[in-house]
Coordinates of C-alpha atoms and ligand atoms in Angstrom, one line a residue:
M1 CA 94.5 -18.9 41.8
Y2 CA 91.2 -19.1 39.8
T3 CA 90.4 -15.4 41.1
S4 CA 93.6 -13.8 39.8
F5 CA 93.2 -15.7 36.2
I6 CA 89.8 -14.0 35.9
I7 CA 91.4 -10.6 36.7
L8 CA 94.1 -11.3 34.4
S9 CA 91.8 -12.0 31.6
I10 CA 89.9 -9.0 32.4
V11 CA 92.6 -6.5 32.4
L12 CA 93.9 -8.4 28.9
F13 CA 90.3 -8.2 27.4
V14 CA 90.1 -4.4 28.4
N15 CA 93.4 -3.5 27.1
N16 CA 92.8 -5.5 23.9
N17 CA 89.6 -3.4 23.2
L18 CA 91.1 0.1 24.2
S19 CA 94.3 -0.4 22.3
V20 CA 94.2 3.4 22.1
W21 CA 97.4 5.4 21.5
A22 CA 97.5 8.7 22.7
K23 CA 100.2 11.5 22.5
E24 CA 99.9 14.5 24.6
Q25 CA 101.9 17.6 24.6
F26 CA 101.6 20.6 26.8
N27 CA 103.5 24.0 25.9
E28 CA 103.1 27.1 28.0
D29 CA 104.8 30.4 27.1
L30 CA 104.6 34.1 28.1
T31 CA 105.5 36.9 25.8
L32 CA 106.5 40.2 27.1
R33 CA 106.3 43.2 25.0
S34 CA 107.1 47.0 25.9
L35 CA 105.0 49.0 23.6
S36 CA 105.7 52.6 22.3
D37 CA 103.7 54.4 24.8
G38 CA 105.3 52.7 27.6
K39 CA 102.8 50.0 28.5
L40 CA 103.9 46.5 28.9
L41 CA 101.9 43.8 27.1
A42 CA 101.7 40.4 28.4
H43 CA 100.8 37.5 26.6
F44 CA 100.2 33.9 27.9
N45 CA 99.9 31.1 25.7
F46 CA 99.1 27.6 26.8
T47 CA 98.5 24.8 24.3
T48 CA 97.6 21.1 24.7
H49 CA 97.8 19.0 21.8
V50 CA 96.2 15.3 21.5
D51 CA 97.0 13.1 18.7
V52 CA 95.1 9.8 18.9
I53 CA 95.1 6.6 17.2
N54 CA 91.8 4.7 17.7
P55 CA 91.1 1.3 15.8
V56 CA 87.4 1.8 16.0
P57 CA 86.2 4.6 13.2
G58 CA 84.4 7.4 14.7
A59 CA 84.7 6.2 18.1
S60 CA 84.2 8.8 20.8
L61 CA 87.6 9.6 22.7
H62 CA 87.6 9.1 26.5
H63 CA 91.4 8.4 26.9
Y64 CA 93.4 11.5 27.4
G65 CA 94.7 13.2 30.6
L66 CA 96.2 16.6 30.0
F67 CA 93.5 17.8 27.6
P68 CA 90.5 18.9 29.9
K69 CA 87.7 16.7 30.0
V70 CA 85.0 19.2 29.8
I71 CA 86.0 20.7 26.8
G72 CA 86.5 17.2 24.9
Q73 CA 83.1 16.5 26.1
V74 CA 81.7 19.5 24.8
L75 CA 83.7 19.0 21.5
Q76 CA 82.1 15.5 20.8
E77 CA 79.0 15.9 22.3
Y78 CA 78.0 18.9 20.2
Q79 CA 80.0 17.8 16.9
V80 CA 82.2 20.7 17.3
R81 CA 85.1 20.9 14.9
E82 CA 86.3 24.3 16.0
M83 CA 85.6 26.5 18.8
H84 CA 86.6 30.2 19.5
L85 CA 85.5 32.2 22.8
T86 CA 87.1 35.3 23.7
F87 CA 86.3 37.6 26.7
T88 CA 87.5 41.1 26.2
Q89 CA 87.6 44.0 28.5
G90 CA 88.9 47.4 27.3
R91 CA 89.8 48.7 24.0
W92 CA 92.7 47.5 21.8
K93 CA 94.3 50.5 20.3
Y94 CA 95.5 49.8 16.9
D95 CA 96.8 53.0 16.1
E96 CA 99.2 53.0 19.0
W97 CA 99.9 49.3 19.7
G98 CA 99.7 47.9 16.2
Y99 CA 98.2 44.6 15.9
P100 CA 97.4 42.4 18.9
P101 CA 98.9 39.0 19.4
E102 CA 95.5 37.3 19.1
Q103 CA 93.1 38.2 16.5
S104 CA 90.0 39.1 18.5
T105 CA 89.6 42.3 20.3
G106 CA 85.9 43.1 20.4
T107 CA 84.8 44.1 23.5
G108 CA 82.6 41.7 25.5
V109 CA 82.2 38.1 24.4
E110 CA 82.5 36.5 21.3
L111 CA 82.0 33.0 20.4
W112 CA 81.9 31.3 17.0
A113 CA 82.2 27.6 16.0
W114 CA 82.4 25.5 12.9
M115 CA 79.8 22.6 13.5
E116 CA 79.1 19.3 11.6
N117 CA 76.3 20.1 9.0
S118 CA 73.2 18.2 10.6
T119 CA 69.6 19.1 10.7
R120 CA 70.3 19.5 14.5
V121 CA 72.8 21.9 14.2
D122 CA 70.7 24.9 15.7
N123 CA 69.8 22.8 18.7
Q124 CA 73.6 21.9 19.0
W125 CA 74.6 25.6 18.8
K126 CA 72.1 26.4 21.5
S127 CA 73.5 23.4 23.9
L128 CA 76.7 24.5 23.0
T129 CA 76.1 28.2 24.3
N130 CA 74.2 27.1 27.1
T131 CA 77.0 24.6 28.2
L132 CA 79.5 27.3 28.0
S133 CA 77.7 29.6 29.8
G134 CA 77.6 27.4 32.7
L135 CA 81.2 26.4 32.4
F136 CA 82.5 30.0 32.5
C137 CA 80.0 32.0 34.5
A138 CA 78.9 34.2 31.8
S139 CA 75.7 35.0 29.9
L140 CA 76.4 33.1 26.8
N141 CA 73.1 31.5 27.0
F142 CA 71.8 34.8 25.7
I143 CA 73.3 34.1 22.2
D144 CA 70.0 33.1 20.5
E145 CA 68.9 33.0 17.3
T146 CA 67.9 36.8 17.4
I147 CA 71.8 37.5 17.4
T148 CA 73.2 34.6 15.7
T149 CA 74.5 34.8 12.2
E150 CA 76.3 32.7 9.9
P151 CA 79.0 34.7 8.0
T152 CA 80.1 33.1 4.5
L153 CA 83.4 35.1 4.2
S154 CA 84.7 35.8 7.6
F155 CA 85.7 33.7 10.2
Q156 CA 87.2 30.8 8.2
S157 CA 88.2 27.7 9.6
S158 CA 91.8 27.5 10.8
S159 CA 92.0 23.7 9.7
S160 CA 94.6 23.9 7.1
S161 CA 94.0 19.7 5.7
S162 CA 92.1 19.9 2.7
F163 CA 90.3 16.8 4.1
E164 CA 88.7 18.8 6.5
K165 CA 87.9 21.8 4.1
N166 CA 85.9 19.2 1.8
N167 CA 83.6 17.9 4.5
N168 CA 80.3 19.7 5.2
I169 CA 80.6 22.0 8.4
L170 CA 78.7 24.9 9.1
L171 CA 79.7 28.1 10.8
R172 CA 77.7 29.9 14.0
Y173 CA 78.7 33.1 15.4
G174 CA 77.5 35.3 18.2
S175 CA 78.6 38.1 20.5
L176 CA 77.8 40.1 23.3
P177 CA 79.1 43.4 23.5
H178 CA 77.7 44.4 26.9
E179 CA 78.9 41.5 28.9
S180 CA 81.5 42.6 31.4
V181 CA 84.6 40.1 32.3
C182 CA 85.6 39.6 35.7
T183 CA 87.2 37.1 37.9
E184 CA 84.5 34.8 37.9
N185 CA 85.2 34.0 34.4
L186 CA 89.2 33.9 34.9
T187 CA 89.0 31.0 37.7
P188 CA 87.0 28.6 35.3
W189 CA 89.5 29.3 32.8
I190 CA 92.4 28.7 34.9
K191 CA 90.8 25.5 36.0
L192 CA 91.2 24.1 32.6
L193 CA 95.2 24.1 32.9
P194 CA 96.9 21.0 33.7
C195 CA 98.6 22.9 36.4
K196 CA 96.0 25.2 37.2
A197 CA 97.9 28.3 38.7
K198 CA 99.7 26.3 41.0
S199 CA 103.0 26.2 39.3
G200 CA 104.6 27.1 36.0
I201 CA 103.6 30.5 34.1
A202 CA 100.1 30.5 35.3
E203 CA 101.5 31.4 38.7
L204 CA 101.8 35.0 37.2
L205 CA 97.9 35.1 36.7
N206 CA 97.1 37.2 39.7
A207 CA 93.5 38.3 39.2
H208 CA 94.0 41.9 40.9
K209 CA 96.8 42.7 38.6
I210 CA 95.6 41.5 35.7
Y211 CA 92.1 43.1 35.7
N212 CA 94.1 46.5 36.4
S213 CA 95.0 47.0 33.1
N214 CA 94.4 48.9 30.1
F215 CA 93.1 46.1 28.1
H216 CA 92.5 42.6 28.8
S217 CA 91.2 39.3 27.0
M218 CA 91.2 35.9 27.5
S219 CA 90.4 33.3 25.1
I220 CA 90.0 29.4 24.3
H221 CA 90.3 28.0 20.9
A222 CA 89.7 24.3 20.7
K223 CA 89.8 22.0 17.7
S224 CA 88.8 18.3 17.3
I225 CA 89.7 16.9 13.9
C226 CA 90.0 13.7 12.0
A227 CA 93.5 13.5 10.4
N228 CA 92.3 10.7 7.9
D229 CA 89.4 9.6 5.9
D230 CA 87.9 6.8 8.4
C231 CA 88.5 9.0 11.3
T232 CA 90.7 6.1 13.2
R233 CA 93.4 9.2 14.1
R234 CA 92.0 12.1 15.7
I235 CA 93.7 15.3 16.8
M236 CA 92.4 17.6 19.6
E237 CA 93.9 21.0 20.2
L238 CA 93.4 23.4 22.9
K239 CA 95.0 26.8 22.9
Q240 CA 94.0 29.1 25.7
T241 CA 95.6 32.7 26.1
E242 CA 95.4 35.8 28.2
T243 CA 96.5 39.0 27.2
S244 CA 96.7 42.0 29.1
V245 CA 98.1 45.4 28.3
L246 CA 99.8 46.9 31.8
D247 CA 100.8 50.3 32.9
P248 CA 104.0 50.6 34.6
V249 CA 104.3 54.2 33.8
R250 CA 101.0 54.8 36.0
E251 CA 102.7 54.4 39.2
T252 CA 106.3 55.3 38.7
S253 CA 106.2 57.5 35.5
R254 CA 109.2 55.3 34.4
R255 CA 108.7 52.4 31.9
D256 CA 110.9 50.1 34.0
W257 CA 109.2 46.8 34.9
S258 CA 109.8 43.7 36.7
L259 CA 107.6 40.5 37.1
K260 CA 107.3 41.4 41.0
E261 CA 106.1 44.9 40.3
V262 CA 103.8 44.1 37.3
F263 CA 102.3 40.9 38.9
D264 CA 103.2 40.9 42.4
R265 CA 104.4 37.5 41.8
V266 CA 107.6 35.7 40.6
L267 CA 108.3 32.6 38.7
H268 CA 109.3 29.2 40.4
G269 CA 109.8 26.9 37.5
A270 CA 107.8 25.2 34.7
C271 CA 104.5 23.4 35.3
P272 CA 105.9 19.5 36.0
V273 CA 103.9 18.1 32.7
A274 CA 104.9 21.1 30.2
D275 CA 107.0 19.9 27.5
N276 CA 108.1 23.4 26.7
S277 CA 107.9 26.4 29.3
R278 CA 109.6 29.8 28.2
V279 CA 109.3 33.3 28.7
H280 CA 109.9 35.5 25.7
I281 CA 111.0 39.2 25.8
I282 CA 110.6 41.2 22.7
Q283 CA 112.6 44.3 23.0
D284 CA 113.6 46.6 20.0
D285 CA 115.2 49.4 22.0
S286 CA 118.9 49.0 22.9
N287 CA 118.8 51.3 25.7
A288 CA 117.0 48.8 27.6
K289 CA 118.9 46.4 30.0
L290 CA 117.5 43.1 30.8
S291 CA 118.6 41.3 34.0
P292 CA 119.3 38.4 34.5
E293 CA 120.8 38.5 30.9
L294 CA 119.5 36.5 28.1
N295 CA 122.0 34.8 25.7
N296 CA 119.7 33.6 23.1
P297 CA 116.6 36.3 23.0
L298 CA 114.8 33.7 20.1
K299 CA 114.8 31.3 22.8
G300 CA 113.9 33.3 25.7
Y301 CA 114.2 31.9 29.1
D302 CA 113.7 28.3 29.8
L303 CA 111.8 27.7 32.7
K304 CA 112.9 23.9 33.0
E305 CA 116.2 25.3 34.2
V306 CA 114.8 27.3 36.8
H307 CA 115.0 25.8 40.1
D308 CA 114.9 28.5 42.4
E309 CA 113.2 31.9 41.8
L310 CA 113.0 34.0 38.7
D311 CA 112.4 37.6 38.6
I312 CA 112.8 39.4 35.2
R313 CA 113.7 43.0 35.2
M314 CA 114.0 45.9 32.5
T315 CA 115.4 49.0 33.2
W316 CA 116.2 52.1 30.9
S317 CA 118.7 54.5 31.9
E318 CA 116.4 57.4 31.5
N319 CA 115.1 59.6 34.5
S320 CA 111.6 59.8 33.2
F321 CA 109.7 58.5 30.3
H322 CA 108.8 60.7 27.3
Y323 CA 105.6 59.7 25.5
P324 CA 106.6 59.7 21.7
L325 CA 103.8 62.1 19.9
E326 CA 104.2 59.9 16.6
P327 CA 101.8 57.1 16.7
A328 CA 102.8 53.7 15.2
Y329 CA 100.2 53.9 11.9
P330 CA 98.7 50.4 11.2
I331 CA 98.3 49.6 7.7
I332 CA 94.6 49.0 8.0
S333 CA 92.4 50.8 10.5
A334 CA 88.7 50.9 10.8
N335 CA 86.4 53.2 12.8
R336 CA 82.5 53.1 12.9
Y337 CA 80.0 55.5 14.3
F338 CA 76.4 56.7 14.3
T339 CA 75.4 59.7 12.5
G340 CA 71.9 61.6 12.5
Y341 CA 70.0 62.7 15.5
G342 CA 66.7 62.1 16.9
Q343 CA 64.9 59.0 18.1
E344 CA 63.4 58.0 14.9
R345 CA 66.0 57.3 12.5
G346 CA 69.8 57.2 12.0
G347 CA 72.9 56.4 10.1
L348 CA 75.7 54.1 9.9
E349 CA 79.3 55.2 8.9
I350 CA 82.4 53.1 8.8
T351 CA 85.7 54.6 7.6
I352 CA 88.3 52.3 6.5
H353 CA 91.9 53.5 6.4
N354 CA 94.5 51.8 4.0
R355 CA 97.9 53.2 4.4
N356 CA 99.4 50.7 1.7
D357 CA 100.9 51.5 -1.6
K358 CA 98.7 48.7 -3.3
A359 CA 95.3 48.4 -3.5
L360 CA 94.4 45.7 -0.9
P361 CA 91.4 43.2 -0.4
V362 CA 89.5 43.2 3.0
I363 CA 86.4 41.6 4.1
Y364 CA 83.8 43.9 6.0
Y365 CA 81.4 41.8 8.4
D366 CA 78.7 43.7 10.3
S367 CA 75.6 42.3 12.3
I368 CA 73.1 44.9 13.3
P369 CA 70.1 43.9 15.7
W370 CA 66.7 43.6 14.1
Y371 CA 65.7 46.7 15.8
L372 CA 67.5 49.0 13.6
K373 CA 66.0 48.7 10.1
L374 CA 68.9 49.0 7.4
Y375 CA 68.1 50.4 4.3
L376 CA 70.5 48.8 1.5
H377 CA 69.5 51.1 -1.2
T378 CA 71.0 54.0 0.7
L379 CA 74.4 52.3 1.0
Q380 CA 77.0 54.8 -0.3
V381 CA 80.8 54.6 -1.0
I382 CA 82.9 57.5 -0.8
V383 CA 86.7 57.5 -1.1
I384 CA 89.1 60.1 -0.2
D385 CA 92.5 60.2 -1.8
E386 CA 95.2 60.3 1.1
K387 CA 97.7 62.5 -0.6
T388 CA 95.4 64.9 -2.7
G389 CA 92.4 65.0 -0.3
Q390 CA 90.0 64.6 -2.8
Q391 CA 86.8 63.4 -2.1
Q392 CA 84.8 61.0 -4.6
L393 CA 81.7 59.5 -4.5
K394 CA 82.2 55.9 -6.1
E395 CA 80.0 53.3 -7.8
K396 CA 79.7 50.5 -5.7
G397 CA 81.1 48.1 -8.0
D398 CA 84.5 49.9 -8.1
I399 CA 85.0 49.1 -4.1
I400 CA 82.5 46.5 -3.5
R401 CA 83.6 43.3 -5.2
D402 CA 81.3 40.9 -3.7
M403 CA 78.2 41.3 -1.1
Y404 CA 76.3 39.1 1.4
Y405 CA 73.1 40.6 2.6
Q406 CA 70.8 38.9 5.1
P407 CA 67.8 41.3 6.0
A408 CA 66.2 40.8 9.6
I409 CA 63.4 39.4 10.8
D410 CA 61.6 41.1 13.8
R411 CA 62.6 39.3 16.6
S412 CA 64.1 36.1 15.0
R413 CA 67.4 37.2 13.3
P414 CA 69.7 40.1 12.8
T415 CA 70.9 42.3 9.7
M416 CA 74.1 40.8 8.4
L417 CA 76.2 42.6 5.9
E418 CA 79.3 41.0 4.5
C419 CA 81.3 42.8 1.8
Q420 CA 84.6 41.9 0.0
L421 CA 86.2 45.2 -0.3
L422 CA 89.1 46.4 -2.6
L423 CA 90.3 49.1 -0.9
P424 CA 92.6 51.7 -3.0
A425 CA 96.1 52.5 -2.4
K426 CA 96.5 55.4 0.2
S427 CA 93.0 56.0 0.6
I428 CA 89.9 56.4 3.2
V429 CA 86.9 54.4 2.0
T430 CA 83.8 55.4 4.0
L431 CA 80.4 53.3 3.6
S432 CA 77.4 54.6 4.9
L433 CA 73.6 53.3 5.3
D434 CA 70.4 54.9 6.9
F435 CA 68.5 53.2 9.3
D436 CA 65.1 53.4 11.2
K437 CA 64.9 52.7 14.8
V438 CA 61.9 50.3 15.9
F439 CA 59.7 51.1 18.7
L440 CA 60.0 48.1 21.2
K441 CA 57.5 46.9 23.1
Y442 CA 57.8 47.7 26.6
T443 CA 58.9 44.5 28.0
E444 CA 61.9 44.1 25.5
H445 CA 63.4 47.2 27.3
R446 CA 66.2 46.6 29.7
P447 CA 65.7 47.2 33.3
D448 CA 68.0 50.0 32.7
A449 CA 66.0 51.5 29.7
N450 CA 67.7 54.8 29.2
R451 CA 71.1 53.4 28.8
G452 CA 70.5 52.2 25.4
F453 CA 71.3 48.9 23.5
D454 CA 75.2 48.0 22.6
I455 CA 75.8 46.9 19.1
G456 CA 78.6 44.7 18.6
S457 CA 81.9 45.4 16.9
A458 CA 82.2 45.4 13.0
V459 CA 85.0 43.1 12.0
L460 CA 87.4 43.6 9.0
T461 CA 89.4 40.6 7.9
A462 CA 92.5 41.0 5.9
Q463 CA 95.5 39.5 4.6
L464 CA 98.6 42.0 5.2
P465 CA 101.2 42.2 2.6
N466 CA 104.4 40.5 3.4
E467 CA 102.7 38.6 6.3
N468 CA 101.3 35.1 6.0
H469 CA 98.6 34.9 8.5
T470 CA 95.2 37.2 8.2
I471 CA 94.5 40.0 11.0
R472 CA 91.3 41.2 12.1
V473 CA 90.3 44.7 12.8
Y474 CA 87.6 45.2 15.5
T475 CA 85.9 48.5 15.5
D476 CA 84.6 50.0 18.8
T477 CA 81.1 48.7 20.1
L478 CA 78.6 51.2 19.6
L479 CA 75.2 52.4 22.0
V480 CA 72.3 53.5 20.5
S481 CA 69.1 54.8 22.1
L482 CA 65.8 53.7 20.7
P483 CA 62.5 55.7 21.6
T484 CA 62.0 54.6 25.0
P485 CA 58.8 55.2 26.9
D486 CA 58.4 57.1 29.8
F487 CA 58.9 54.1 32.5
S488 CA 58.0 56.5 35.7
M489 CA 54.6 57.4 34.1
P490 CA 52.6 54.6 35.6
Y491 CA 54.1 55.2 38.9
N492 CA 53.4 59.1 38.5
V493 CA 49.8 58.1 37.5
I494 CA 49.4 55.6 40.5
T495 CA 50.5 58.4 43.1
L496 CA 48.5 61.2 41.6
T497 CA 45.4 58.8 41.3
C498 CA 45.9 57.6 44.6
T499 CA 46.4 61.1 46.1
V500 CA 43.1 62.2 44.9
I501 CA 41.4 59.4 45.9
A502 CA 42.9 59.7 49.4
L503 CA 41.7 63.2 49.3
F504 CA 38.1 62.3 48.1
F505 CA 37.6 59.2 50.4
G506 CA 38.9 61.4 53.3
S507 CA 36.6 63.9 53.0
V508 CA 33.6 61.8 52.5
F509 CA 34.1 59.5 55.0
N510 CA 34.7 62.4 57.2
L511 CA 31.2 63.5 55.9
L512 CA 29.2 60.2 56.4
T513 CA 30.7 59.6 59.8
R514 CA 31.0 62.6 61.6
S515 CA 27.4 63.4 63.6
F516 CA 26.3 66.6 63.5
Q517 CA 24.2 67.8 66.6
I518 CA 22.5 70.9 67.5
I519 CA 23.7 72.2 70.9
K520 CA 21.0 74.5 72.1
E521 CA 22.3 77.6 73.9
E522 CA 20.9 76.9 77.6
K523 CA 19.2 80.2 78.6
E524 CA 20.4 81.7 82.0
V525 CA 18.3 81.1 84.6
K526 CA 17.7 84.2 86.4
Ligands
NAG1 C1 101.2 29.7 21.0 O1 102.4 28.5 21.4 C2 102.1 27.7 20.3 C3 102.7 26.5 20.6 O2 103.6 26.4 21.3 C4 102.5 28.1 18.9 O3 102.5 27.5 17.5 C5 101.9 29.7 18.5 O4 102.5 30.4 17.5 C6 102.1 30.3 20.0 N1 101.0 31.8 19.6 C7 101.4 33.1 20.1 C8 100.6 34.1 19.7 O5 102.6 33.2 20.7
NAG2 C1 74.4 20.5 4.8 O1 73.6 19.4 4.6 C2 72.8 19.7 3.6 C3 71.6 18.4 3.7 O2 72.4 17.5 3.7 C4 73.0 19.9 2.3 O3 71.7 20.0 1.6 C5 73.6 21.3 2.5 O4 74.4 21.6 1.3 C6 75.0 21.1 3.6 N1 75.5 22.4 3.8 C7 76.8 22.3 3.5 C8 77.7 23.9 3.9 O5 77.7 21.4 3.1
NAG3 C1 104.8 32.8 3.6 O1 104.8 31.6 3.5 C2 105.2 31.1 2.0 C3 104.7 29.8 1.9 O2 104.2 29.0 3.0 C4 106.9 31.0 2.3 O3 107.4 30.7 1.1 C5 107.0 32.6 2.7 O4 108.4 32.8 2.7 C6 106.2 33.5 3.8 N1 106.4 34.7 4.1 C7 106.7 35.3 4.8 C8 106.8 37.0 5.0 O5 106.8 35.0 5.9

């Protein structure tokens, strides 16, 4: 009797203290879209949303179920408000596929985070990269101060509430263009999902098929924000996405596809804890036939109503697929390349194409490692009119409205260039800069020294007319070859020296140890 009273009072006490109210929601959806060149875009979207009311202001949160604990702890421990991590392999073809469903398509790994302003923010950023590195089995710990930047115009916080915007938060950005992405990164990513890959849409995440594609990208976007002044209400959000561009034409020369063929798996209903679980098919071609038929294309297939198996199949009534020659020109596209020759100096050029009928503001962001010394006074702007083909050297102020430039410091920070550009209607704008290449110390070269160094993508951020969200255009990564010492030289010297010594030693040793004796010829005794 007495013990049960104690237990009851303990339970009551604990309950009173933790009168935390949490509302959690998990949505999963898959969007499948046939691209104009016959490829199939698969976009997996898993979102977890937690809304917590905690009577203690600013208290850390421990009471949630669906939201992965590791991510929640990382956000709270390092005071991260917002975090975006993307792993990408391959190249998104803006010219043929239009704009991607997810903004980030820079090859390699990209990480940016909005963190609370404090004196420890750089240590927190370092801890964050190291933790994520362990969590996702990637070399994120190589994002150190020599490649971390703090962009001012690009990568704005997505948090819409004005309350959050007024708070002082700081941005950190880093990317690793050389990182290759594989199953070892996908497995920890899948582990963050409430149903893992056991049920629901995630069942289709078959690594063999997903990586056998033209483009592959997976990301996590996490957010932890206070929804009111004293921080008694906190919202945490996690969005995990996976984008693949699969190629059904490669195997059958037809663009027909089915889940079974593309992923080698079929669906068996929704993840039990999901509030919404849907498969959307985006199809503008009326010749295509979908089975099983879809009553409401906007709502898609509801997996909560699937109790058996679901295989979706799309067929065209054509014998073979003819590739359209006309690309789908996007409104803004960009290319970046190196100019010049030799190992001493070079140039960087970026061309931005605006196909809109009106002038369009865009933000250009570029971060160049310290071993390329940019000269800002060589910056030139050339505008080519699309209609007349006329080339014009413009005053910088006509095109560049605003500029943030951070010069590099050797071995401690990169060059960062951020420009607010106003692109004239129907034009191609080219920015060019010259640089010198630095002669590195021999220990600073990679083991595969002659491969060169990767330079991460430049990023254009723009708000397209008639669209409410911003888009980002990533250029290709670049490979630069710096003056490389002949690393085989010491080996050559050693072998040559050793040969000489061996020859010398051999003959001297021979001379010293050989005993010479005079052999007398015996006279014949007659
Ligand atoms: C992903 O899902 C969330 C919530 O269901 C939705 O708000 C968002 O628009 C989706 N994103 C994409 C790119 O489909
Ligand atoms: C960060 O905090 C420091 C000192 O508290 C302050 O001087 C600085 O303006 C703050 N930065 C931002 C971006 O709010
Ligand atoms: C953009 O957003 C505004 C208000 O948020 C809305 O009125 C408008 O219809 C939206 N435009 C498009 C093209 O979605």
